[in-house]
mmCIF file of C-alpha atoms in Angstrom:
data_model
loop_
_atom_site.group_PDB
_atom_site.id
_atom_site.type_symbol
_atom_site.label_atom_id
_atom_site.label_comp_id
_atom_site.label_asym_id
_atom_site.label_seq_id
_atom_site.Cartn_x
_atom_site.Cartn_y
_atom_site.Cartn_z
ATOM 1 C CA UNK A 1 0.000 0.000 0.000
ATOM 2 C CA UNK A 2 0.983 3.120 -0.601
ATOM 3 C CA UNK A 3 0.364 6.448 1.607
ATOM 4 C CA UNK A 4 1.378 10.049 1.494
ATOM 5 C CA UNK A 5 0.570 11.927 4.126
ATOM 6 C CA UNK A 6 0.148 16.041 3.711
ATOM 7 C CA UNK A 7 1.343 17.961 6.736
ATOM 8 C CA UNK A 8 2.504 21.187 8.464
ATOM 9 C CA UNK A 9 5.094 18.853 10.243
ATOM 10 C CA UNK A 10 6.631 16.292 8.279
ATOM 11 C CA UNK A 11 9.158 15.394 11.472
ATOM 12 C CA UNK A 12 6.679 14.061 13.399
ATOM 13 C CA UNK A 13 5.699 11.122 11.491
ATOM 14 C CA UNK A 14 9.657 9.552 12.170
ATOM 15 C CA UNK A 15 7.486 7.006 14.399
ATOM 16 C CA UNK A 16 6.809 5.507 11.401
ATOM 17 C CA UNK A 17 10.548 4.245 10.897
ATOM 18 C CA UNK A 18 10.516 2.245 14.229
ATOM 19 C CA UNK A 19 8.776 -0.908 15.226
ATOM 20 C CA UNK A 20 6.415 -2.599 12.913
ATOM 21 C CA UNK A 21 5.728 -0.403 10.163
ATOM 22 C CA UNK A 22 9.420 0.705 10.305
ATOM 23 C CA UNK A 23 10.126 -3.283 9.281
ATOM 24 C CA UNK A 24 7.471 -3.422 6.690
ATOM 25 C CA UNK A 25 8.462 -0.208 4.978
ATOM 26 C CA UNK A 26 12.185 -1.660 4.784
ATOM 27 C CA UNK A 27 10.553 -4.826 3.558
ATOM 28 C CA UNK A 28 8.637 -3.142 0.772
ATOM 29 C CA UNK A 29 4.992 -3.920 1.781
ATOM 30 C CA UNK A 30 4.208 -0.221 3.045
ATOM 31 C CA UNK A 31 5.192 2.950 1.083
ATOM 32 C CA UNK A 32 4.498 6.166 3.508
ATOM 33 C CA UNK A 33 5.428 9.040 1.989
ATOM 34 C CA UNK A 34 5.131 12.877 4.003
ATOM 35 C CA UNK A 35 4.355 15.914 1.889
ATOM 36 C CA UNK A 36 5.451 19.431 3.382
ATOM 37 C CA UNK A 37 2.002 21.686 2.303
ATOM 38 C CA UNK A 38 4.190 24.803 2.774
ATOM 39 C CA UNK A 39 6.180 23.292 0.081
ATOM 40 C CA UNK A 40 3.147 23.939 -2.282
ATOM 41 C CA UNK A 41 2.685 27.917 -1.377
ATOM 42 C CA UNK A 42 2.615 30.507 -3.981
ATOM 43 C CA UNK A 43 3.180 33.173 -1.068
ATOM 44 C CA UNK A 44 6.852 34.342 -1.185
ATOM 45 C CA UNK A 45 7.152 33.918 2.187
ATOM 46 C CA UNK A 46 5.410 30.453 2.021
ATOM 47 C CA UNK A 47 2.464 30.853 4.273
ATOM 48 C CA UNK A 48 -0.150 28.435 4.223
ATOM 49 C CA UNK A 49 -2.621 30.580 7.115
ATOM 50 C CA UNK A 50 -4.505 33.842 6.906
ATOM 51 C CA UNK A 51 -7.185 35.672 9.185
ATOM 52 C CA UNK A 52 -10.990 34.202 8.519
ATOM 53 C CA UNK A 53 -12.930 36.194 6.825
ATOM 54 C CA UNK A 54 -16.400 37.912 9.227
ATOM 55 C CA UNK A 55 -13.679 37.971 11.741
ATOM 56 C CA UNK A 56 -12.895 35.617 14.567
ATOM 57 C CA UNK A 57 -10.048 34.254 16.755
ATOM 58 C CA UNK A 58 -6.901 31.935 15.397
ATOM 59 C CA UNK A 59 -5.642 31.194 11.795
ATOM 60 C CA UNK A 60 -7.598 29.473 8.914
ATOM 61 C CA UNK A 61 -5.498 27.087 6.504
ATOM 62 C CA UNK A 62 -5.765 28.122 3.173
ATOM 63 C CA UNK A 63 -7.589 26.270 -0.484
ATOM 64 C CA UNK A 64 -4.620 26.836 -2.077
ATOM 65 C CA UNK A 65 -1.382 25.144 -1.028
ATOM 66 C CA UNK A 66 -3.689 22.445 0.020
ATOM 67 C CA UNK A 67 -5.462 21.554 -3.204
ATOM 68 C CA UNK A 68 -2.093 21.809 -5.054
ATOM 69 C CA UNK A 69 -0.348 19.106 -2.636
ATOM 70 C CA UNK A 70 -2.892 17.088 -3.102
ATOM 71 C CA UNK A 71 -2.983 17.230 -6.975
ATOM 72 C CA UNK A 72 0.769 17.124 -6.901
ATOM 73 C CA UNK A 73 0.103 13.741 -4.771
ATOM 74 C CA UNK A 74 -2.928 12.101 -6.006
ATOM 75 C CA UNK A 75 -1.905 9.990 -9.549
ATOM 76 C CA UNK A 76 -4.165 7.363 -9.279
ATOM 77 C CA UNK A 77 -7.877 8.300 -9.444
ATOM 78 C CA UNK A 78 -8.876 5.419 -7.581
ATOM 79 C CA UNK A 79 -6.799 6.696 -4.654
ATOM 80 C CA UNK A 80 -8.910 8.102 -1.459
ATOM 81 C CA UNK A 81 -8.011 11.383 0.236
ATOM 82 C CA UNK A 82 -8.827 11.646 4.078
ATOM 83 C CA UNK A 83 -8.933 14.658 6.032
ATOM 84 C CA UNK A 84 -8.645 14.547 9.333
ATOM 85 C CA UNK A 85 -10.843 16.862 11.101
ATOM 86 C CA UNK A 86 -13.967 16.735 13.592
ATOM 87 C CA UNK A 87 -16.783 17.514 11.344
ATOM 88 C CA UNK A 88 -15.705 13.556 10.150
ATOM 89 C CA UNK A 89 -17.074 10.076 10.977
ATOM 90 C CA UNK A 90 -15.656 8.927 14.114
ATOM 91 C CA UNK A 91 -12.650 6.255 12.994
ATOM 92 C CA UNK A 92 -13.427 2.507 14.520
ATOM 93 C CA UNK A 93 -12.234 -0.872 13.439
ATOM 94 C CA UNK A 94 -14.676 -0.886 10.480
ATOM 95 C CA UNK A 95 -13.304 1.591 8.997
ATOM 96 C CA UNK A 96 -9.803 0.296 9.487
ATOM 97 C CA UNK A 97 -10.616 -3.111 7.189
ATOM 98 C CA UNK A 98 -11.863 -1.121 4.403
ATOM 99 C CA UNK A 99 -9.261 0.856 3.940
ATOM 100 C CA UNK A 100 -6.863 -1.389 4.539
ATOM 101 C CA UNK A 101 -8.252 -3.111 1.496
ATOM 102 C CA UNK A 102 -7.418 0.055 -0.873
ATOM 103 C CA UNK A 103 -4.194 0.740 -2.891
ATOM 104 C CA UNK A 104 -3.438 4.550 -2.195
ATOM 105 C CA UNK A 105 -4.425 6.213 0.531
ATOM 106 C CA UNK A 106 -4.055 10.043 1.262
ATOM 107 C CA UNK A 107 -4.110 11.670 4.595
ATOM 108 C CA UNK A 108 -4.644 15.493 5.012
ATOM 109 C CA UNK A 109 -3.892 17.118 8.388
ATOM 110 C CA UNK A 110 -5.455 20.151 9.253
ATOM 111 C CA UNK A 111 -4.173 22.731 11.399
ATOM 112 C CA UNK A 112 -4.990 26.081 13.303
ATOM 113 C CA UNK A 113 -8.564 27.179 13.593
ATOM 114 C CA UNK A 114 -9.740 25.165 10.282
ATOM 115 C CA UNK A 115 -9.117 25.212 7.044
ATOM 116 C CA UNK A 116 -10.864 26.959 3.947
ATOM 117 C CA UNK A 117 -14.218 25.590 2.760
ATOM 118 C CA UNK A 118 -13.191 25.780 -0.730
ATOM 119 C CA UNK A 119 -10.568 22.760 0.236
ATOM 120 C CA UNK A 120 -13.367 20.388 0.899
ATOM 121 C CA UNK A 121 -14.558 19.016 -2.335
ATOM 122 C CA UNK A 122 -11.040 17.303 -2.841
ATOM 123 C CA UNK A 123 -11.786 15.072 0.095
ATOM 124 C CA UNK A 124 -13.188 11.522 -0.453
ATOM 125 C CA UNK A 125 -13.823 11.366 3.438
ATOM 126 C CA UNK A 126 -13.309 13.294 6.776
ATOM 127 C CA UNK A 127 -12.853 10.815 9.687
ATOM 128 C CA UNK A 128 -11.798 12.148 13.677
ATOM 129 C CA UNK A 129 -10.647 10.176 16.357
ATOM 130 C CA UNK A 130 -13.649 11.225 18.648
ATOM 131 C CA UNK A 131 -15.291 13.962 20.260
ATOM 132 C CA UNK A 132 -12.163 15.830 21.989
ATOM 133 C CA UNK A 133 -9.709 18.702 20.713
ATOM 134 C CA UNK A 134 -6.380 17.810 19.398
ATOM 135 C CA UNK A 135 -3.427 20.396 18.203
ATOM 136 C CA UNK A 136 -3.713 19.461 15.050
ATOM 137 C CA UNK A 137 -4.673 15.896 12.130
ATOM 138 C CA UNK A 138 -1.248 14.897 12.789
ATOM 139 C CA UNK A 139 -2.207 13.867 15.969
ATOM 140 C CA UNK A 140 -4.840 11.795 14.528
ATOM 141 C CA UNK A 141 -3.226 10.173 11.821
ATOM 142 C CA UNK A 142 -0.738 8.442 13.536
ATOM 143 C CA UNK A 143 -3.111 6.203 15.194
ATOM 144 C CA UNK A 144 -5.310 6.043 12.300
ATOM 145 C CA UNK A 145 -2.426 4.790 9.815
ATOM 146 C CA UNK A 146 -0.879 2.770 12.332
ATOM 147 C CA UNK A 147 -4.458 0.994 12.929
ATOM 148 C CA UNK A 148 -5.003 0.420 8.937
ATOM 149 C CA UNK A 149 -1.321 -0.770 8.439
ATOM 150 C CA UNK A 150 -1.011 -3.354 10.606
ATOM 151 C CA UNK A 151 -4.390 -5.167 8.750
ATOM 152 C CA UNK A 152 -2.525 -5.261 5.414
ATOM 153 C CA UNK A 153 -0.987 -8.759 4.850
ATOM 154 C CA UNK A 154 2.494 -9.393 5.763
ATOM 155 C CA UNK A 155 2.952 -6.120 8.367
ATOM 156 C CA UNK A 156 2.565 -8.335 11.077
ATOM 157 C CA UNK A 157 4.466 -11.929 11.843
ATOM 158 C CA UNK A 158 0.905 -13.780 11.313
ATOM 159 C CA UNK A 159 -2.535 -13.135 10.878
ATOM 160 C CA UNK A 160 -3.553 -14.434 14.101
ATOM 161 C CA UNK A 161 -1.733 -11.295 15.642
ATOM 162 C CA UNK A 162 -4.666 -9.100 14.911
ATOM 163 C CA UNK A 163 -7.565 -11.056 14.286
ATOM 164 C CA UNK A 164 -7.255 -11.902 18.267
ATOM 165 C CA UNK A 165 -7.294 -8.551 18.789
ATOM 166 C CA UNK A 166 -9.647 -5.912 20.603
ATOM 167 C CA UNK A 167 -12.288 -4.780 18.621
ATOM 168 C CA UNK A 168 -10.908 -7.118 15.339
ATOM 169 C CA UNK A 169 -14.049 -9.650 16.301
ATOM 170 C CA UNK A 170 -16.231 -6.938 17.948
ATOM 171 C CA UNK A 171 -15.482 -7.753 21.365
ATOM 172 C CA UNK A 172 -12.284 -6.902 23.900
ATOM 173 C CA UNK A 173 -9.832 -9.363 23.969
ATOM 174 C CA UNK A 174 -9.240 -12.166 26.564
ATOM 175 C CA UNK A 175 -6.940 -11.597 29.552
ATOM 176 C CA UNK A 176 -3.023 -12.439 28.408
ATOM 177 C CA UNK A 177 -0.384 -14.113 30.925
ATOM 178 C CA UNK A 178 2.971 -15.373 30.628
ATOM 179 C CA UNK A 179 5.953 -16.863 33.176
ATOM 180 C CA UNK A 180 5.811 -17.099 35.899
ATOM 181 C CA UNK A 181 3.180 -19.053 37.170
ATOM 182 C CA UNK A 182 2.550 -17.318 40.014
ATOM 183 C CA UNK A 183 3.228 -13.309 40.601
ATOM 184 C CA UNK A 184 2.399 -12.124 44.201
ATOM 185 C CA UNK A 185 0.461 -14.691 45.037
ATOM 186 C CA UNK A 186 -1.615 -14.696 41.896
ATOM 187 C CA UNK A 187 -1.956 -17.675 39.342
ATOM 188 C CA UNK A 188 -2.238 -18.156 36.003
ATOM 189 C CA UNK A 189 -6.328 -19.700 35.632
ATOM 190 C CA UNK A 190 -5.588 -23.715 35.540
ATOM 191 C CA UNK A 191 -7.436 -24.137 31.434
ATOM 192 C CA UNK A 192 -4.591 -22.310 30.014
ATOM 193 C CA UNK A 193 -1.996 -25.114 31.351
ATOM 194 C CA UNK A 194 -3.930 -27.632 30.786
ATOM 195 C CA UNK A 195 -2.884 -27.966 27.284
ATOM 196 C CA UNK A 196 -6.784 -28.436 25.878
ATOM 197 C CA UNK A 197 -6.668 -25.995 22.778
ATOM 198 C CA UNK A 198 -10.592 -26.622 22.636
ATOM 199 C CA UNK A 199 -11.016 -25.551 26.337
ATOM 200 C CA UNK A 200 -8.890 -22.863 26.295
ATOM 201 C CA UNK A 201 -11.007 -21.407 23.138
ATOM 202 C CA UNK A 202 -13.845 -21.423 24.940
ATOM 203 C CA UNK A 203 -12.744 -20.068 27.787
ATOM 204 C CA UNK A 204 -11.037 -16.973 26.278
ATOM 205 C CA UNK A 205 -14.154 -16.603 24.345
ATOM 206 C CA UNK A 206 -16.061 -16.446 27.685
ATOM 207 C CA UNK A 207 -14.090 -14.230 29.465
ATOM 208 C CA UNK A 208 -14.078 -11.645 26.056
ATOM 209 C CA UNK A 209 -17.685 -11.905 26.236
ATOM 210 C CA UNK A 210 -18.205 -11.228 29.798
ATOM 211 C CA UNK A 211 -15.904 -8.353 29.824
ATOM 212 C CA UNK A 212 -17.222 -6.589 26.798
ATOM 213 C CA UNK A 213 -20.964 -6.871 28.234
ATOM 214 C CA UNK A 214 -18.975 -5.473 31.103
ATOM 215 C CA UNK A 215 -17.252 -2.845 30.148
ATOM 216 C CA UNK A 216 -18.516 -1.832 26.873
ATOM 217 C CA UNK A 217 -22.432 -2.584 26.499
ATOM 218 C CA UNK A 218 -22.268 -0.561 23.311
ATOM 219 C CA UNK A 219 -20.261 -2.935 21.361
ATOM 220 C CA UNK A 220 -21.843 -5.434 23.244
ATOM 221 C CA UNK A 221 -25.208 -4.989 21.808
ATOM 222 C CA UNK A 222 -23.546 -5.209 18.220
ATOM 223 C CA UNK A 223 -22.418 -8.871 18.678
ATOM 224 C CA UNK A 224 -24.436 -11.397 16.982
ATOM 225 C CA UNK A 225 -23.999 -14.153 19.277
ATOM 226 C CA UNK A 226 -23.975 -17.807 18.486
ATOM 227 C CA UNK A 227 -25.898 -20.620 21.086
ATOM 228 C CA UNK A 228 -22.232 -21.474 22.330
ATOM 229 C CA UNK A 229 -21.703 -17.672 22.878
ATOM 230 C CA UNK A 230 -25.513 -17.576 25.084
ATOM 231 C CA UNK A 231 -24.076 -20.776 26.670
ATOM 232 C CA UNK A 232 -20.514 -19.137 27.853
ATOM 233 C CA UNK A 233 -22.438 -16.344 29.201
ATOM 234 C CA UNK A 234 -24.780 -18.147 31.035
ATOM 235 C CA UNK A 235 -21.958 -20.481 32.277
ATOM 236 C CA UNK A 236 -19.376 -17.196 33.423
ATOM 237 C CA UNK A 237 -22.361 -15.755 35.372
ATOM 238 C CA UNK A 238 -23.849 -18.675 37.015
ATOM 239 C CA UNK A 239 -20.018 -18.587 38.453
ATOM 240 C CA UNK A 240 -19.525 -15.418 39.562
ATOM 241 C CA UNK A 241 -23.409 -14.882 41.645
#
């Protein structure tokens, strides 16, 4: 896959060159790409803000530098340009599959107090982490691309690494231990040394279940569940009253 990312602040995407998607750009399956916007100015002095017009506090990103780096950018027409910014659809798991299905991707981060309304019609889609304030789309596109990267086949060691995953299935993941046994007193529950893969299954799918009802009743309500799944449940709280 290939994405270019269009941005104030180039440096701060370096995170990318570290870890897991540092490995799988060195190994060719990712191609991330940052474009400067201030690279694209026409203003001598290579602005990309000015004051909003009808007045008003802060700085509003101009149509211009932006539409340029994105036609500079965008050579396939099937690519999709993203701009981050909180008049978007909030960014979930969902949203992570599909476009981790696509080709080209291209990420615009906004800045300041907005950005010209003229910019808009270049977007494909707006998407925002949530319902907070952030300094700026950088902030929100490095989760974002992380979250679609790491779907794409061959970024991580095995597909089992993310389809056992929070929120991959719909539901939060199982508890995880490792050595030792015991810590502070504490043991590791007995089915996951017993060596029964079909046990231990079904008792990490009960104890996701039971935690997501838990904790999250709103992605719990969006879980078609199967008779074993009813069973599980019934099961985990007939143990726990």
């Amino acid at each position: 896959m290939k994405i270019s990312i269009l941005t104030l602040f180039p440096e701060m995407f370096n995170v990318f060159e570290h870890s897991i998607i540092g490995r799988a750009r060195n190994n060719g399956i990712l191609d991330i790409n940052t474009v400067n916007i201030r690279d694209y100015s026409t203003n001598k002095h290579k602005k990309v803000d000015d004051y909003p017009y009808g007045g008003g506090a802060g700085m509003v990103m101009s149509a211009q530098p932006v539409v340029d780096s994105i036609k500079a950018v965008k050579q396939n027409e099937n690519s999709k340009v993203i701009f981050l910014g909180p008049r978007g659809k909030t960014f979930n798991q969902e949203i992570a599959k599909e476009l981790s299905k696509l080709d080209e991707l291209i990420f615009v981060c906004g800045h300041y107090e907005g950005i010209d309304e003229r910019a808009y019609k270049y977007f494909d889609m707006e998407l925002s982490l949530g319902d907070f304030v952030l300094t700026g789309g950088e902030m929100a596109a490095i989760p974002i691309v992380d979250s679609i990267c790491r779907l794409i086949p061959g970024v991580l060691s095995s597909e089992e690494s993310f389809t056992e995953e929070s929120f991959y299935s719909g539901l939060l993941e199982h508890p995880q231990y490792t050595r030792p046994e015991v810590f502070e007193g504490e043991a590791v529950p007995s089915v996951l040394l017993s060596g029964h893969h079909e046990n231990i299954r079904k008792y990490r799918r009960q104890i996701s279940l039971a935690i997501t009802k838990e904790r999250r009743p709103d992605l719990f309500k969006c879980v078609k569940l199967s008779k074993e799944d009813i069973k599980l449940l019934k099961d985990y709280e007939k143990h726990i009253d």
